[in-house]
Amino acid sequence: MDSLAAAPGTGPATSPLPVIRPVRSARTFGDLPTDRAVVMGILNVTPDSFSDGGRFAGTDDAIGHGLRMHYGGADIIDVGGESTRPGARAVPVEEELQRVLPVVRALVKAGALVSIDTMHAETARQALEAGASIVNDISGVEFDPAMPALVAERGVPYILTHRRGSATTMTSLAEYHDVVAEVTGELAELRDRFVAAGVAAERIILDPGLGFAKTDEHNWLLLRHLDAFTSLGHRVLVGASRKRFLGTLLTSAGKAATPGERDHASLAVATLAASSGAWGVRVHDPVTTLDAVKVAAAIGPRP
C-alpha cells in the first residue's frame, strides 16, 4: 500500500498534525467488497460520546483516528458530530457542521469512503459537497422533511434506521407486541415514503436500530431474526458495537461492563451478523472486525 499519511509524531513529519497527501482516486461505493460484510468504522467528533468519552472531539484527534481506521482497512468511515445516545442533547446544525466538515474533507483527501452520520438535511448536504458519499440517518420516524428530496437529488446511498421518538423520548417508546414484525413493518413504511419521494430503492440500506427505542431483549430478538430484515430486499447494516445491552450481558459483581469492556462481545455480534447475511457492520474497532468478517465469509452463511 502507498504511504498516504503519517500519524502524528511518527515518520518524517515534524508537525503534530496528520500529514495527508492526495491520492490518485478516492474510494467509491462501487469499490466496496461483495464477497464479505462491509466494515464501517465509527468516528464520533463529539464531546459526549458514550463509547469514548469525547477522545476524538477535537478536529486533529478526529482526523488522526479516522486515518488510522482508514489505513487499517475500514471500508467506510462514518463521521458524526452529534451524540445519539439516549438522553443526549440536540446539537445545532452550525455546531455540527463545524465539527464534521474539516474531518470529512481530510479523510476524503486521504482516499477514504466517508459516510455522514446526521439527522439534518443541511448537514448532509454540506458533507456531501465536502466529499462524503453516504448519508447515515438514525432519526427514524422523525426524519428531517428535507432529507428525502436531498437524497433523491444526489442519488447517494442512504442508511434508513428504525427509531421511535428522539434521544430524550425513545426509551419510553420501547413497547412492542411483536418487536420483529413491528420494527420491520415500520422500516418498510419509512422505506416506502422515501421511495415515493424519489429515492431509488436500491440506494436504501436498512438498519434495525439496535438500542433505539429497544430494550435489551428487543435487541437480542432482532439480532436473532436478521433474516426478517434481509428479506425486505435491501442491504442491511447492523450497529451493535459497545451498546448498553452488551454491557448488561457482561455484568459482573452487579456492575455492567463499561463501553471499553464490550469490544469482545461487539466482535462476536459483528461476526454473527455477517454470517446471518448482514451487508455491513458498524463498529468502533474496524481493524479487528475486518478479520472477523473475513472468517465469517470463509465459513459461509449459517444454515
Coordinates of C-alpha atoms in Angstrom, one line a residue:
M1 CA 0.0 0.0 0.0
D2 CA 1.3 3.5 -0.8
S3 CA 2.0 5.6 2.2
L4 CA -0.5 8.4 2.1
A5 CA -0.1 10.0 5.5
A6 CA 1.9 9.9 8.7
A7 CA 0.2 9.6 12.1
P8 CA 1.1 12.4 14.5
G9 CA 4.6 12.0 15.9
T10 CA 5.8 9.4 13.5
G11 CA 7.9 9.2 10.4
P12 CA 9.4 12.3 8.9
A13 CA 6.5 14.6 9.9
T14 CA 7.6 17.3 12.3
S15 CA 4.1 18.7 12.8
P16 CA 1.9 17.1 15.5
L17 CA -0.9 17.1 12.9
P18 CA -1.6 14.3 10.4
V19 CA 0.1 14.8 7.1
I20 CA -2.2 14.0 4.2
R21 CA -1.2 13.7 0.6
P22 CA -3.7 13.4 -2.2
V23 CA -4.4 10.0 -3.7
R24 CA -4.9 9.2 -7.3
S25 CA -8.6 8.3 -6.9
A26 CA -10.9 8.2 -3.8
R27 CA -12.7 5.1 -2.9
T28 CA -16.3 4.9 -4.1
F29 CA -19.3 2.9 -3.0
G30 CA -18.9 0.7 -6.1
D31 CA -15.4 -0.3 -4.8
L32 CA -16.9 -1.9 -1.7
P33 CA -16.3 -5.7 -1.3
T34 CA -19.1 -8.0 -2.3
D35 CA -17.6 -11.2 -1.0
R36 CA -17.8 -10.3 2.7
A37 CA -19.6 -7.9 5.0
V38 CA -18.6 -4.3 4.8
V39 CA -16.9 -2.8 7.8
M40 CA -17.9 0.7 8.8
G41 CA -15.6 2.5 11.3
I42 CA -17.3 4.8 13.8
L43 CA -15.8 8.3 14.2
N44 CA -17.6 10.4 16.9
V45 CA -16.5 14.0 16.7
T46 CA -18.4 14.8 19.9
P47 CA -17.5 15.7 23.5
D48 CA -20.3 13.5 24.9
S49 CA -19.9 10.2 23.1
F50 CA -21.0 7.2 25.2
S51 CA -18.2 5.0 23.8
D52 CA -15.1 7.1 24.0
G53 CA -15.9 10.0 26.3
G54 CA -15.0 12.6 23.7
R55 CA -11.5 11.4 22.9
F56 CA -11.9 12.5 19.3
A57 CA -13.9 15.7 19.8
G58 CA -11.0 17.8 18.5
T59 CA -10.5 18.1 14.8
D60 CA -6.9 16.9 14.8
D61 CA -7.6 14.0 17.0
A62 CA -10.6 13.0 14.9
I63 CA -8.7 13.2 11.7
G64 CA -5.8 11.1 13.2
H65 CA -8.2 8.4 14.4
G66 CA -10.1 8.4 11.1
L67 CA -6.8 7.9 9.2
R68 CA -5.8 5.1 11.5
M69 CA -9.1 3.3 10.8
H70 CA -8.8 4.0 7.0
Y71 CA -5.3 2.7 6.7
G72 CA -6.1 -0.2 9.0
G73 CA -8.7 -1.4 6.4
A74 CA -12.0 0.1 7.3
D75 CA -14.2 0.1 4.2
I76 CA -16.2 3.2 5.3
I77 CA -15.5 5.9 7.9
D78 CA -18.8 7.1 9.5
V79 CA -18.3 10.7 10.7
G80 CA -20.8 12.1 13.2
G81 CA -21.0 15.3 15.1
E82 CA -24.0 14.7 17.4
S83 CA -24.3 12.0 20.1
T84 CA -27.3 9.7 19.5
R85 CA -27.2 8.0 22.9
P86 CA -30.4 8.1 25.0
G87 CA -30.8 11.5 26.7
A88 CA -28.2 13.2 24.5
R89 CA -28.7 16.9 23.9
A90 CA -29.6 18.1 20.5
V91 CA -26.7 19.9 18.6
P92 CA -27.4 23.0 16.4
V93 CA -26.6 22.4 12.8
E94 CA -24.0 25.2 12.8
E95 CA -22.1 23.4 15.6
E96 CA -22.5 20.0 13.9
L97 CA -21.0 21.4 10.7
Q98 CA -18.1 22.9 12.5
R99 CA -17.3 19.5 14.0
V100 CA -17.6 17.3 10.9
L101 CA -16.8 19.2 7.8
P102 CA -13.0 19.6 8.3
V103 CA -12.8 15.9 9.2
V104 CA -14.8 14.8 6.2
R105 CA -12.6 16.9 3.8
A106 CA -9.4 15.5 5.3
L107 CA -10.5 11.8 5.2
V108 CA -11.8 12.2 1.6
K109 CA -8.5 13.8 0.6
A110 CA -6.7 10.7 2.0
G111 CA -8.9 8.4 -0.2
A112 CA -11.4 7.2 2.4
L113 CA -15.0 6.5 1.6
V114 CA -16.9 8.6 4.1
S115 CA -20.5 8.5 5.3
I116 CA -22.0 11.4 7.2
D117 CA -23.9 10.4 10.4
T118 CA -26.5 13.1 10.7
M119 CA -30.2 13.7 11.2
H120 CA -30.1 17.1 9.5
A121 CA -30.6 17.5 5.8
E122 CA -28.4 20.7 5.7
T123 CA -25.5 18.9 7.4
A124 CA -25.9 16.0 5.0
R125 CA -25.9 18.4 2.0
Q126 CA -22.8 20.2 3.1
A127 CA -21.0 17.0 4.0
L128 CA -21.8 15.6 0.5
E129 CA -20.4 18.7 -1.1
A130 CA -17.3 18.2 1.1
G131 CA -16.8 14.7 -0.4
A132 CA -18.9 12.3 1.7
S133 CA -20.6 9.6 -0.3
I134 CA -23.2 8.1 2.0
V135 CA -25.9 9.5 4.4
N136 CA -26.4 7.6 7.6
D137 CA -29.5 8.9 9.3
I138 CA -30.7 7.4 12.6
S139 CA -33.7 9.8 13.1
G140 CA -36.3 7.1 12.2
V141 CA -39.9 8.2 12.1
E142 CA -39.0 11.8 13.0
F143 CA -36.7 12.3 9.9
D144 CA -36.0 15.8 8.6
P145 CA -38.7 16.6 6.0
A146 CA -36.0 17.9 3.6
M147 CA -34.0 14.7 3.7
P148 CA -35.8 12.5 1.1
A149 CA -35.6 15.2 -1.6
L150 CA -31.9 15.7 -0.9
V151 CA -31.1 12.0 -1.1
A152 CA -33.2 11.7 -4.2
E153 CA -31.5 14.6 -5.9
R154 CA -27.9 13.5 -5.0
G155 CA -28.6 9.8 -5.7
V156 CA -26.4 8.7 -2.8
P157 CA -26.8 5.6 -0.7
Y158 CA -29.0 6.3 2.3
I159 CA -29.0 4.3 5.6
L160 CA -32.5 4.3 7.0
T161 CA -32.6 3.4 10.7
H162 CA -35.5 2.4 12.8
R163 CA -36.1 4.7 15.8
R164 CA -39.2 5.9 17.6
G165 CA -39.1 9.3 19.1
S166 CA -36.0 11.4 19.9
A167 CA -32.9 10.9 22.1
T168 CA -34.9 12.1 25.1
T169 CA -38.2 10.2 24.4
M170 CA -37.2 6.9 22.7
T171 CA -36.7 4.9 25.9
S172 CA -40.3 5.4 26.9
L173 CA -41.5 4.3 23.4
A174 CA -39.8 0.8 23.6
E175 CA -43.1 -1.1 23.8
Y176 CA -44.0 -3.8 21.2
H177 CA -46.3 -6.7 21.0
D178 CA -44.1 -8.3 18.3
V179 CA -40.9 -6.4 18.0
V180 CA -39.6 -8.1 14.9
A181 CA -42.9 -7.7 13.0
E182 CA -43.4 -4.1 14.2
V183 CA -39.8 -2.9 13.5
T184 CA -39.7 -4.5 10.0
G185 CA -43.1 -3.1 9.3
E186 CA -42.3 0.4 10.4
L187 CA -39.0 0.3 8.5
A188 CA -40.9 -0.8 5.3
E189 CA -43.3 2.1 5.8
L190 CA -40.4 4.6 6.1
R191 CA -38.8 3.0 3.1
D192 CA -41.9 3.5 1.0
R193 CA -42.1 7.1 2.0
F194 CA -38.6 7.7 0.8
V195 CA -39.2 5.8 -2.5
A196 CA -42.3 7.8 -3.1
A197 CA -40.2 11.0 -2.7
G198 CA -37.9 9.8 -5.5
V199 CA -35.2 7.9 -3.6
A200 CA -34.1 4.8 -5.6
A201 CA -35.0 1.7 -3.7
E202 CA -31.6 0.1 -4.5
R203 CA -29.9 3.1 -2.7
I204 CA -31.6 2.4 0.6
I205 CA -29.8 0.5 3.3
L206 CA -31.8 -0.7 6.3
D207 CA -30.6 -0.6 9.9
P208 CA -32.8 -2.2 12.6
G209 CA -31.7 0.5 15.1
L210 CA -30.4 -1.6 18.0
G211 CA -30.7 0.4 21.2
F212 CA -33.0 3.0 19.7
A213 CA -36.4 2.6 21.4
K214 CA -35.5 -1.0 22.2
T215 CA -34.9 -2.9 25.4
D216 CA -32.1 -5.4 25.8
E217 CA -34.5 -8.3 25.0
H218 CA -35.8 -6.5 21.9
N219 CA -32.2 -6.1 20.6
W220 CA -31.5 -9.8 21.1
L221 CA -34.7 -10.8 19.3
L222 CA -33.9 -8.5 16.4
L223 CA -30.4 -10.0 16.1
R224 CA -31.9 -13.5 16.2
H225 CA -34.2 -12.7 13.3
L226 CA -32.0 -10.7 10.9
D227 CA -33.5 -12.7 8.1
A228 CA -36.7 -10.7 8.6
F229 CA -34.8 -7.6 7.6
T230 CA -32.7 -9.1 4.7
S231 CA -36.0 -10.4 3.3
L232 CA -37.2 -6.8 2.7
G233 CA -34.9 -6.8 -0.3
H234 CA -32.3 -4.2 0.8
R235 CA -28.8 -4.2 2.2
V236 CA -28.9 -4.4 6.0
L237 CA -26.4 -2.7 8.3
V238 CA -26.1 -3.8 11.9
G239 CA -24.7 -1.5 14.6
A240 CA -24.3 -3.1 18.0
S241 CA -20.8 -2.0 18.8
R242 CA -20.3 -1.2 22.6
K243 CA -24.0 -0.6 23.1
R244 CA -25.6 -0.8 26.5
F245 CA -27.3 -4.2 26.1
L246 CA -23.9 -5.8 25.7
G247 CA -22.7 -4.1 28.9
T248 CA -25.7 -5.6 30.6
L249 CA -25.0 -9.1 29.3
L250 CA -21.4 -8.8 30.6
T251 CA -22.5 -7.7 34.1
S252 CA -20.0 -8.8 36.8
A253 CA -20.4 -8.4 40.5
G254 CA -23.6 -6.4 39.9
K255 CA -21.8 -3.9 37.6
A256 CA -22.4 -3.6 33.9
A257 CA -19.4 -3.7 31.7
T258 CA -18.2 -0.3 30.6
P259 CA -18.1 0.6 26.9
G260 CA -14.4 -0.1 26.7
E261 CA -15.0 -3.6 28.1
R262 CA -17.6 -4.5 25.4
D263 CA -15.3 -4.9 22.4
H264 CA -15.1 -8.7 22.5
A265 CA -18.9 -9.0 22.7
S266 CA -19.1 -6.4 19.9
L267 CA -16.8 -8.5 17.8
A268 CA -18.9 -11.6 18.4
V269 CA -22.1 -9.8 17.3
A270 CA -20.4 -8.5 14.2
T271 CA -19.3 -11.9 13.2
L272 CA -22.7 -13.5 13.8
A273 CA -24.4 -10.6 11.9
A274 CA -22.0 -11.1 8.9
S275 CA -22.8 -14.9 9.0
S276 CA -26.5 -14.1 9.0
G277 CA -26.5 -12.1 5.8
A278 CA -25.8 -8.5 7.0
W279 CA -24.4 -6.3 4.2
G280 CA -22.3 -4.4 6.8
V281 CA -21.4 -3.8 10.4
R282 CA -20.8 -0.5 12.1
V283 CA -18.1 -0.8 14.7
H284 CA -15.6 1.0 16.9
D285 CA -12.8 -1.4 16.1
P286 CA -12.8 -1.9 12.4
V287 CA -9.3 -3.4 12.1
T288 CA -10.1 -6.5 14.3
T289 CA -13.6 -6.7 12.9
L290 CA -12.3 -6.9 9.3
D291 CA -10.6 -10.2 10.3
A292 CA -13.8 -11.5 11.8
V293 CA -16.0 -10.8 8.8
K294 CA -13.4 -12.5 6.6
V295 CA -13.7 -15.6 8.7
A296 CA -17.5 -15.4 8.6
A297 CA -17.3 -15.2 4.8
A298 CA -14.9 -18.1 4.5
I299 CA -17.2 -20.3 6.6
G300 CA -20.3 -19.2 4.7
P301 CA -23.8 -18.4 5.8
R302 CA -25.4 -20.2 8.8
P303 CA -27.9 -22.9 7.8

